[in-house]
Short mmCIF file of C-alpha atoms in Angstrom, two decimals:
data_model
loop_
_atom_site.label_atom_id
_atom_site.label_comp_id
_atom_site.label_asym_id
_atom_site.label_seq_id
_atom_site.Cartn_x
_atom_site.Cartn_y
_atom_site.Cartn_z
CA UNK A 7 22.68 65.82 50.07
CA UNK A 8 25.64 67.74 48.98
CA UNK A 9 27.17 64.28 48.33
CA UNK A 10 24.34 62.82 45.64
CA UNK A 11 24.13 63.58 41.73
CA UNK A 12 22.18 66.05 40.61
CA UNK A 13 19.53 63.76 39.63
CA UNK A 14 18.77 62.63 43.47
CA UNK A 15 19.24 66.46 44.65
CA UNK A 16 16.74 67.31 42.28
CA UNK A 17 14.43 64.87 43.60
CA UNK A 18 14.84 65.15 47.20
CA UNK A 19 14.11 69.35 46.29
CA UNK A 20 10.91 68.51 44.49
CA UNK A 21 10.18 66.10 47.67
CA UNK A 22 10.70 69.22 50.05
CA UNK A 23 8.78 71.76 47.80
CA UNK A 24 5.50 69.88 47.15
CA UNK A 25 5.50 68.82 50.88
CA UNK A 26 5.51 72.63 51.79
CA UNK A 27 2.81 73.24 49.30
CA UNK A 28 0.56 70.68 50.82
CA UNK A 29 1.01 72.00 54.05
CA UNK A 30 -0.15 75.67 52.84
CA UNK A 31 -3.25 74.56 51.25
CA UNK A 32 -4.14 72.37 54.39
CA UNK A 33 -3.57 75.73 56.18
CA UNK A 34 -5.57 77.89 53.86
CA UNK A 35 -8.53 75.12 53.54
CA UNK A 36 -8.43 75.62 57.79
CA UNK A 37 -8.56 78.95 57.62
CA UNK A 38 -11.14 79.51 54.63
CA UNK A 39 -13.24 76.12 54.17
CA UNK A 40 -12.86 76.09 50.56
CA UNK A 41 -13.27 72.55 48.76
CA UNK A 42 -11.33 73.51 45.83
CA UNK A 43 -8.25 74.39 47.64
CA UNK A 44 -8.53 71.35 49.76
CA UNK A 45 -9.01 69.03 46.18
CA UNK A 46 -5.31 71.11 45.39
CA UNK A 47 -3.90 70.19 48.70
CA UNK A 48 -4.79 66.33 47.48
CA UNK A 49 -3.69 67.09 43.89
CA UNK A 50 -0.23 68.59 45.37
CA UNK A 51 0.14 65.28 48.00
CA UNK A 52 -0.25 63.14 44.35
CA UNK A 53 3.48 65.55 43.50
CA UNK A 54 5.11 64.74 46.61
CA UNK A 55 4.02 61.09 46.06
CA UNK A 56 5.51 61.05 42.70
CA UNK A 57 8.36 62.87 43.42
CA UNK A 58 9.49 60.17 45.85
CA UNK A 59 8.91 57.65 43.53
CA UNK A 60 11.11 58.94 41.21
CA UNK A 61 13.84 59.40 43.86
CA UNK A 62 13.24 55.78 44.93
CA UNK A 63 13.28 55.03 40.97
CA UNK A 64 16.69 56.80 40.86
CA UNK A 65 18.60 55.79 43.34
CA UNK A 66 17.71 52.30 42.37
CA UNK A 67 18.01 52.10 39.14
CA UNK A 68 22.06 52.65 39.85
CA UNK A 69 22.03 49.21 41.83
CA UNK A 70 24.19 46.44 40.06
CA UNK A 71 23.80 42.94 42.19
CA UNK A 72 25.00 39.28 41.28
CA UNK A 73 20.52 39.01 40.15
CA UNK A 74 20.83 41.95 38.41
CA UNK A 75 24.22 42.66 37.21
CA UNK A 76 23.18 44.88 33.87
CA UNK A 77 21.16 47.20 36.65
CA UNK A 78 17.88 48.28 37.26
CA UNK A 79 18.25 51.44 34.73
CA UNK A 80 14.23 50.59 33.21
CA UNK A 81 12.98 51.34 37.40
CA UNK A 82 13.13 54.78 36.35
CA UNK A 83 11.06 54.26 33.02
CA UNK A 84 8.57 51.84 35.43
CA UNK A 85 8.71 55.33 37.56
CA UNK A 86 7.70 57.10 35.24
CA UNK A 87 4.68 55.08 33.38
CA UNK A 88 3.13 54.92 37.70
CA UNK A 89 3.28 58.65 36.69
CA UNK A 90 1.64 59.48 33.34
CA UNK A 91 -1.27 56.68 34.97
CA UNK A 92 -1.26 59.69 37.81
CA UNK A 93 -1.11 62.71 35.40
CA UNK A 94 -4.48 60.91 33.84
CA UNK A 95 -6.50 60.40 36.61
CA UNK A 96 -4.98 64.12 37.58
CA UNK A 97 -6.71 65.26 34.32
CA UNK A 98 -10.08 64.43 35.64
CA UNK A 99 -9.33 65.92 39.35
CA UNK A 100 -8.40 68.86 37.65
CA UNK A 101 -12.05 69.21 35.66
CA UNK A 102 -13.43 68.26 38.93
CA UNK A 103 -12.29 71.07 41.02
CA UNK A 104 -13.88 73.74 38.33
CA UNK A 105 -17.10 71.93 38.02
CA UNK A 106 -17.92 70.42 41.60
CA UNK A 107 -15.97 73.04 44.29
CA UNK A 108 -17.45 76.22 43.60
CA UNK A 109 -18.20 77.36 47.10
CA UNK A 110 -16.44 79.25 49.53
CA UNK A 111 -17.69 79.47 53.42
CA UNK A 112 -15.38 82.54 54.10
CA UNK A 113 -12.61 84.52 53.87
CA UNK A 114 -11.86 84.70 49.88
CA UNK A 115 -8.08 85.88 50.53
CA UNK A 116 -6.48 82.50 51.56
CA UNK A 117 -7.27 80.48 49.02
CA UNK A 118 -6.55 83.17 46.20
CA UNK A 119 -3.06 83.78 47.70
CA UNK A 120 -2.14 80.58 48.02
CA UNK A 121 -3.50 79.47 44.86
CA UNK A 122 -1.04 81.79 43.08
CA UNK A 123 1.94 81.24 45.32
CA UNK A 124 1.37 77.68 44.49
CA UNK A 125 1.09 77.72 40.92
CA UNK A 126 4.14 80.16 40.43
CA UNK A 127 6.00 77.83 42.56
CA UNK A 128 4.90 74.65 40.82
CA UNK A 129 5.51 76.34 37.58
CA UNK A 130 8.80 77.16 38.63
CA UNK A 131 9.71 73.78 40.10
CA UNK A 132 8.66 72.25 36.96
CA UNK A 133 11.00 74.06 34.48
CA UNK A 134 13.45 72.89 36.82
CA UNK A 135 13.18 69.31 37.12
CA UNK A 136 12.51 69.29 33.66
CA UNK A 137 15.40 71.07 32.15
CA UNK A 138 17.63 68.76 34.76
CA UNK A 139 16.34 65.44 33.36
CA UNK A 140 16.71 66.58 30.28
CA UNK A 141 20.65 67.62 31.35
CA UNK A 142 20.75 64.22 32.84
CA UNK A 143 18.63 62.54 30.26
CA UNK A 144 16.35 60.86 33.07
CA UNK A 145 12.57 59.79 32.11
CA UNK A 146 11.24 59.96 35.65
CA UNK A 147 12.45 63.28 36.14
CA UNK A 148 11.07 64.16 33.03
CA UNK A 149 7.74 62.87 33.88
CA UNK A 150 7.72 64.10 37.15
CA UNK A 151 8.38 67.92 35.63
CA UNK A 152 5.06 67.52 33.45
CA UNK A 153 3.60 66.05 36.97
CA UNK A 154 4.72 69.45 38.57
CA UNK A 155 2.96 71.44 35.24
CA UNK A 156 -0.32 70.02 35.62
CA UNK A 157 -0.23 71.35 39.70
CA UNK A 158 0.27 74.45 38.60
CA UNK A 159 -2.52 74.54 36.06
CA UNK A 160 -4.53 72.65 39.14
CA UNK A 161 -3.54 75.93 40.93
CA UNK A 162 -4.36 78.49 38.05
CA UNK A 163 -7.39 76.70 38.15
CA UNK A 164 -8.30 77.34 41.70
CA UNK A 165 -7.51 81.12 41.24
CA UNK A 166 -9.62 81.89 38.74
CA UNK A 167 -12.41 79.78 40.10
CA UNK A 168 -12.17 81.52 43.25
CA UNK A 169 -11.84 84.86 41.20
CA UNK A 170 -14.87 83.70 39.68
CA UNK A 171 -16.89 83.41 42.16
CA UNK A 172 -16.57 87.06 43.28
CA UNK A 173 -17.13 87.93 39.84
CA UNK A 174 -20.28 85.46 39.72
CA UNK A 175 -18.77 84.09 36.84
CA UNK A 176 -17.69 80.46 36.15
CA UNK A 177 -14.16 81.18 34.40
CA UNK A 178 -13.39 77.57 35.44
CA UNK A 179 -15.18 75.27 33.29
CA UNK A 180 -13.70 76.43 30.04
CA UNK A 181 -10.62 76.26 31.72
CA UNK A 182 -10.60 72.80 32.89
CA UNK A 183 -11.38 71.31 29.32
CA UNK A 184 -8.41 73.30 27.95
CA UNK A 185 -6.24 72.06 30.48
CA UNK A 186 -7.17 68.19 30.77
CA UNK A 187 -6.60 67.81 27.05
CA UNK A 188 -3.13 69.01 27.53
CA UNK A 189 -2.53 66.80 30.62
CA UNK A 190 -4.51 63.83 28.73
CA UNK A 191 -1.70 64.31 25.81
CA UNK A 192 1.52 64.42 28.15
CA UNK A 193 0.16 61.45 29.73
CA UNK A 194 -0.41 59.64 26.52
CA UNK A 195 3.09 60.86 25.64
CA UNK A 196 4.86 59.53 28.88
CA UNK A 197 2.96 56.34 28.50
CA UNK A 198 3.69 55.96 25.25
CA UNK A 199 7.77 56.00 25.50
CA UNK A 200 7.94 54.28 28.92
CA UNK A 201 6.18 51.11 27.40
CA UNK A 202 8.37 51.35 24.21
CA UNK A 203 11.59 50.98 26.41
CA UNK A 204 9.93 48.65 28.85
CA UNK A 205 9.41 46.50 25.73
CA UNK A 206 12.97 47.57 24.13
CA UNK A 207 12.15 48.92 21.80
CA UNK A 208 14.67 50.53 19.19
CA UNK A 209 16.16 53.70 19.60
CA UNK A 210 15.21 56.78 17.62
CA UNK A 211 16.21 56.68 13.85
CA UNK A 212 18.29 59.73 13.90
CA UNK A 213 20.67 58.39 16.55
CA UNK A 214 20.97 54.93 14.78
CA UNK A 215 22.17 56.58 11.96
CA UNK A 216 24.20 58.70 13.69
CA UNK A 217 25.99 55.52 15.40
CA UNK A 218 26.31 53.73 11.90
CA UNK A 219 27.88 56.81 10.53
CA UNK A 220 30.08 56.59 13.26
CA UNK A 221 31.13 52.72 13.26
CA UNK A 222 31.85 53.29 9.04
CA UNK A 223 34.36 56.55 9.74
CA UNK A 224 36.56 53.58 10.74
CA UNK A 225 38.16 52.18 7.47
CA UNK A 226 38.49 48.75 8.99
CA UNK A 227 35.17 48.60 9.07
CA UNK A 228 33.90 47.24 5.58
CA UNK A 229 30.36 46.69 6.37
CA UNK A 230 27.78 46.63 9.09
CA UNK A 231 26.22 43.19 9.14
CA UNK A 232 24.00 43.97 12.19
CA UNK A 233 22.99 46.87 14.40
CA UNK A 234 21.00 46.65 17.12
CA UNK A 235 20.18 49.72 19.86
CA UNK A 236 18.09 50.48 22.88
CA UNK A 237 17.28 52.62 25.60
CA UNK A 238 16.92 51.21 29.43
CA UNK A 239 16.57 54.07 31.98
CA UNK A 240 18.54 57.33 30.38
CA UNK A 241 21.02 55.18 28.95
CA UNK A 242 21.43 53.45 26.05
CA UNK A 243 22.63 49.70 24.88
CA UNK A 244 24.17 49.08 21.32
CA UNK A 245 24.96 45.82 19.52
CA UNK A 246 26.57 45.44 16.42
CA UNK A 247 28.16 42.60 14.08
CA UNK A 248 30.54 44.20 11.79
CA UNK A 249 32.94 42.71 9.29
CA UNK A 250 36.25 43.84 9.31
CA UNK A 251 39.09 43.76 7.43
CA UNK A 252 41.84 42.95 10.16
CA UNK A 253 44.74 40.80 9.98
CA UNK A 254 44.96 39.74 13.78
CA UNK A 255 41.96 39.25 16.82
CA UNK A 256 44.43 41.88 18.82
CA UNK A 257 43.67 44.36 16.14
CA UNK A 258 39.79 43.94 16.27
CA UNK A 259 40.00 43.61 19.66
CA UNK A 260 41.64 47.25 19.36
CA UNK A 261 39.00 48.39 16.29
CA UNK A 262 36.25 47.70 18.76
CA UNK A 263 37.41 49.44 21.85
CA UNK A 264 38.13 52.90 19.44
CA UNK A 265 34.56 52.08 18.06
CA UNK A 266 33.20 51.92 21.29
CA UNK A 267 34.94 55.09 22.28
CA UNK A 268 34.12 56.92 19.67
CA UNK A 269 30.29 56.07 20.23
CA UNK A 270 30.24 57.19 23.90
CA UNK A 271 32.47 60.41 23.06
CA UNK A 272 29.67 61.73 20.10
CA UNK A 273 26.58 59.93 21.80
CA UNK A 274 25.52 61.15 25.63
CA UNK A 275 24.13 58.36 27.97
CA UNK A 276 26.15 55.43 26.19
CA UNK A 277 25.96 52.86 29.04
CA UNK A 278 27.74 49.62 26.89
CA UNK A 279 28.67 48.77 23.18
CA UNK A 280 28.97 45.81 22.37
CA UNK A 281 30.79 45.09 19.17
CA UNK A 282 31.33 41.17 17.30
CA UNK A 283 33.26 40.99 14.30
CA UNK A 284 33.68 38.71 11.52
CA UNK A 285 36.94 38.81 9.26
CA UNK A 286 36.74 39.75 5.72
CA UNK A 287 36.78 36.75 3.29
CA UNK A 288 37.38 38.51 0.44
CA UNK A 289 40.77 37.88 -0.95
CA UNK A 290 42.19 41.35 -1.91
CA UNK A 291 43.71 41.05 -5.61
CA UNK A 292 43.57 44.89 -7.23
CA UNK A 293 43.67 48.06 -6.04
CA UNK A 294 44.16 51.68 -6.92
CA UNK A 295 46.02 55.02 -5.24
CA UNK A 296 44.61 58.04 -6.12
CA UNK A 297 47.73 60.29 -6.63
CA UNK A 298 47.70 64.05 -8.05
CA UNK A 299 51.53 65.77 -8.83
CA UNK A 300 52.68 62.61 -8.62
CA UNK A 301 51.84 62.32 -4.85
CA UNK A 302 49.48 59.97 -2.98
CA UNK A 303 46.04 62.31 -2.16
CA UNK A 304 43.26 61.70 0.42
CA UNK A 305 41.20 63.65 -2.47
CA UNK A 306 39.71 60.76 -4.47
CA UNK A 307 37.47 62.64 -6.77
CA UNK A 308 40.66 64.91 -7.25
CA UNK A 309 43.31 62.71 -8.35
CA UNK A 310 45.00 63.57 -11.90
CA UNK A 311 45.16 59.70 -11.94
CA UNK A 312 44.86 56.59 -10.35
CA UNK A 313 47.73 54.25 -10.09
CA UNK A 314 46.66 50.23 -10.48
CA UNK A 315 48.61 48.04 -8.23
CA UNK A 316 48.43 43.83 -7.70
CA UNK A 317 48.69 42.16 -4.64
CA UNK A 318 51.75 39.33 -5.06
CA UNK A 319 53.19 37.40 -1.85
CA UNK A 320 51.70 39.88 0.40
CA UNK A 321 53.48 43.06 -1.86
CA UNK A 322 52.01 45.44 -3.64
CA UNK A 323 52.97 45.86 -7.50
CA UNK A 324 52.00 48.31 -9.47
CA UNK A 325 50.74 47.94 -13.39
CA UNK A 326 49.85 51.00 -14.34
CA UNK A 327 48.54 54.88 -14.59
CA UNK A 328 44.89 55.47 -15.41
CA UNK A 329 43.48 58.99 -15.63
CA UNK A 330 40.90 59.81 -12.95
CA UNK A 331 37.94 59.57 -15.17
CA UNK A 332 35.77 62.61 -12.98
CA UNK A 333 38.96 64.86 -12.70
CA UNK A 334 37.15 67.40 -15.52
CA UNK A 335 33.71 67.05 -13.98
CA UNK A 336 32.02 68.92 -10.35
CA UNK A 337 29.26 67.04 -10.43
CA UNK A 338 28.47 63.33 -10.20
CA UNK A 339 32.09 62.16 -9.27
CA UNK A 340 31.14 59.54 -6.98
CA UNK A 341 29.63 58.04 -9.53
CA UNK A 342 31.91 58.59 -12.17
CA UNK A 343 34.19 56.87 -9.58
CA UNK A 344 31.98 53.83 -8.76
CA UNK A 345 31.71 53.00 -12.80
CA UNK A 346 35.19 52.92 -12.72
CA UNK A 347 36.12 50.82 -10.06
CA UNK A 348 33.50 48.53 -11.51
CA UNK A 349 34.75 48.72 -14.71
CA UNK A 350 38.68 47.94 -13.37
CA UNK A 351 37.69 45.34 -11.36
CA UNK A 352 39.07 47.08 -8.33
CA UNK A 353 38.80 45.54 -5.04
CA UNK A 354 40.76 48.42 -2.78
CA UNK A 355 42.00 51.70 -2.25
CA UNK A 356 45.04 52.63 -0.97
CA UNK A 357 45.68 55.65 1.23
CA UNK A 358 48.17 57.11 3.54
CA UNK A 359 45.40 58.07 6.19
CA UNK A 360 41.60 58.08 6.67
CA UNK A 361 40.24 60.22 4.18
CA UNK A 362 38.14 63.49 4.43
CA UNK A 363 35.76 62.39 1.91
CA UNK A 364 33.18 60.30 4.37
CA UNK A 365 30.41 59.97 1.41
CA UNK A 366 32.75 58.67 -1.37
CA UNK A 367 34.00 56.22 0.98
CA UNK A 368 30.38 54.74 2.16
CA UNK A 369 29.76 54.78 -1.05
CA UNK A 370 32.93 52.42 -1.68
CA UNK A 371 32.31 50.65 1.10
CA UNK A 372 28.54 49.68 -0.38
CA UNK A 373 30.14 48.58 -2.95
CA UNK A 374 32.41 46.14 -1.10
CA UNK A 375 35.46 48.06 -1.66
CA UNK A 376 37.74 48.22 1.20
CA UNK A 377 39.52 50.70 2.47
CA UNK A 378 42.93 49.98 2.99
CA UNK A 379 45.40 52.52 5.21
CA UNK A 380 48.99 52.36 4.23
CA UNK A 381 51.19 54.93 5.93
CA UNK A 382 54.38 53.95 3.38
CA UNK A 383 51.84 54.33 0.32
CA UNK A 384 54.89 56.75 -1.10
CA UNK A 385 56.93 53.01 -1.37
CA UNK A 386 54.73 51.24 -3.12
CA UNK A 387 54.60 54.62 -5.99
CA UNK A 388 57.90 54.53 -5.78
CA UNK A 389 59.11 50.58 -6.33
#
């Protein structure tokens, strides 16, 4: 064991646990001939059961073979719908216990104690597979935390139906509604999100955007023609077509590896990116350097002017000095900025590095503007 990720350790733990608490409330049903704590022996068995699945789904889904050579990642999201169908049906068992088992034959002690041992422990062992697959990012892990949640409700259950029948009161009926309508909802939820990746469906907005922000940082990168992402298992697949503005296939080919870096460095569970590009067409003709004390600047919006330069023979030549037109204003620069280069008929801009200024540049880059990076910018100022 000491060998395996933490994902299988986790597992083969849960495996171990719910075993021990079957074997308990087989003990205590022995020794006290209640019904109820022999329906949470049966309810516990169902953990153990799952539990195994998903450390069958696990282990698994890290296979790569010659018939399956992209993996078997979606065997733990298959894991995990077999387990929101058993947190269902573990909905009504629950609702059965408080309204069917209300007698005890003797000895009221067993069944209390073990009913509260067992839903600490449950409780317990829940937070902890759950706060692992979330670490690890693993849906059957996930599912089989919830699993663990609704055993130890199935034990709170128990207690208080037991207490209740001391008491002569039935403290269990209210109970059980409460408690299958929050088991009915986690099972709707696990269902829910295991068919949508089953059926690959597209990730969550907030990371696709968070992966095109990242592809258009690149200033090679002049537009996103296509983006395509999914989730299989914990892990996720991206496609995208991008058009670049590259002069060789070696220097795409390197564009797409630092894209593809860059994705699995800000993104967690990035399994593969795969990245085609098309060249730019666009022939560049005119182009401006923002420059302020006579200096190139990153600092579009804060240029004192803008220096227009033509493209000739593959040199660049300038042709003159405009003022930056949103130098005197804060606000609205960008556009200011976007009029111009409208206005100008400007097809680039020139800097010496990538610039700070991410939302001017998407902004440009909407526009059809490309970016261009020129290290000796100070050469073409000064020819």
């Amino acid at each position: 064991m000491l060998n395996r990720e933490k994902d299988e350790k986790v597992a083969l733990r849960s495996i171990l646990i719910t075993f021990f608490l079957v074997l308990i409330k087989i003990l205590a049903y022995f020794l006290s001939g209640s019904i109820a704590i022999f329906a949470d022996a049966i309810h516990s068995l169902t953990d153990t059961v799952s539990s195994l699945l998903v450390f069958l789904g696990i282990v698994f889904s890290k296979k790569k073979t010659k018939k399956f050579p992209y993996g078997l990642y979606k065997l733990e999201n298959f894991a995990s719908l077999i387990l929101s169908i058993i947190i269902f049906f573990a909905g009504f068992e629950i609702i059965k216990e408080a309204f069917q088992y209300k007698t005890l034959t003797r000895n009221y002690f067993w069944p209390l104690g073990v009913a509260f041992i067992s839903s600490l422990i449950s409780f317990l062992l829940s937070n902890y597979k759950l706060k692992a697959g979330k670490e690890v990012n693993s849906p059957s892990l996930i599912a089989d935390g919830i699993h663990s949640r609704t055993d130890a409700l199935s034990s709170i259950i128990v207690f208080f139906g037991v207490g209740g029948g001391l008491l002569n009161f039935p403290l269990e009926k209210a109970a059980a509604v409460i408690v299958a309508l929050f088991i009915f909802r986690a099972s709707f939820e696990l269902l829910s999100n295991s068919v949508k990746v089953l059926l690959d469906a597209s990730i969550d907005m907030d990371t696709m955007i968070k992966i095109r922000d990242i592809i258009m940082d690149f200033p090679q990168v002049t537009r996103i023609i296509t983006i395509k992402g999914r989730n299989s298992g914990r892990f996720v697949f991206v496609e995208a077509i991008l058009e670049m503005d590259v002069n060789t296939l070696e220097e795409a080919h390197g564009v797409s590896e630092e894209i593809e870096k860059a994705i699995k460095r800000e993104i967690k569970y990035v399994e593969s990116v795969l990245i085609h590009y098309e060249p730019l067409k666009k022939e560049l003709k005119k182009a401006f350097i923002p420059v302020k004390e006579d200096k190139p600047t990153l600092h579009i919006g804060e240029a004192d002017e803008f220096v227009i330069v033509e493209k000739y023979d593959d040199k660049f030549r300038k042709i003159g000095r405009i003022p930056n037109p949103a130098r005197l204003t804060d606000k609205g620069k960008g556009r200011i900025i976007m009029d111009f280069v409208e206005q100008e008929g400007i097809d680039a801009v020139i800097l010496p590095s990538p610039p700070p200024d991410k939302h001017l540049i998407l902004m440009l880059k909407g526009k059809g503007i490309r970016i261009f990076i020129e290290e000796n910018v100070s050469k073409i100022l000064s020819s």
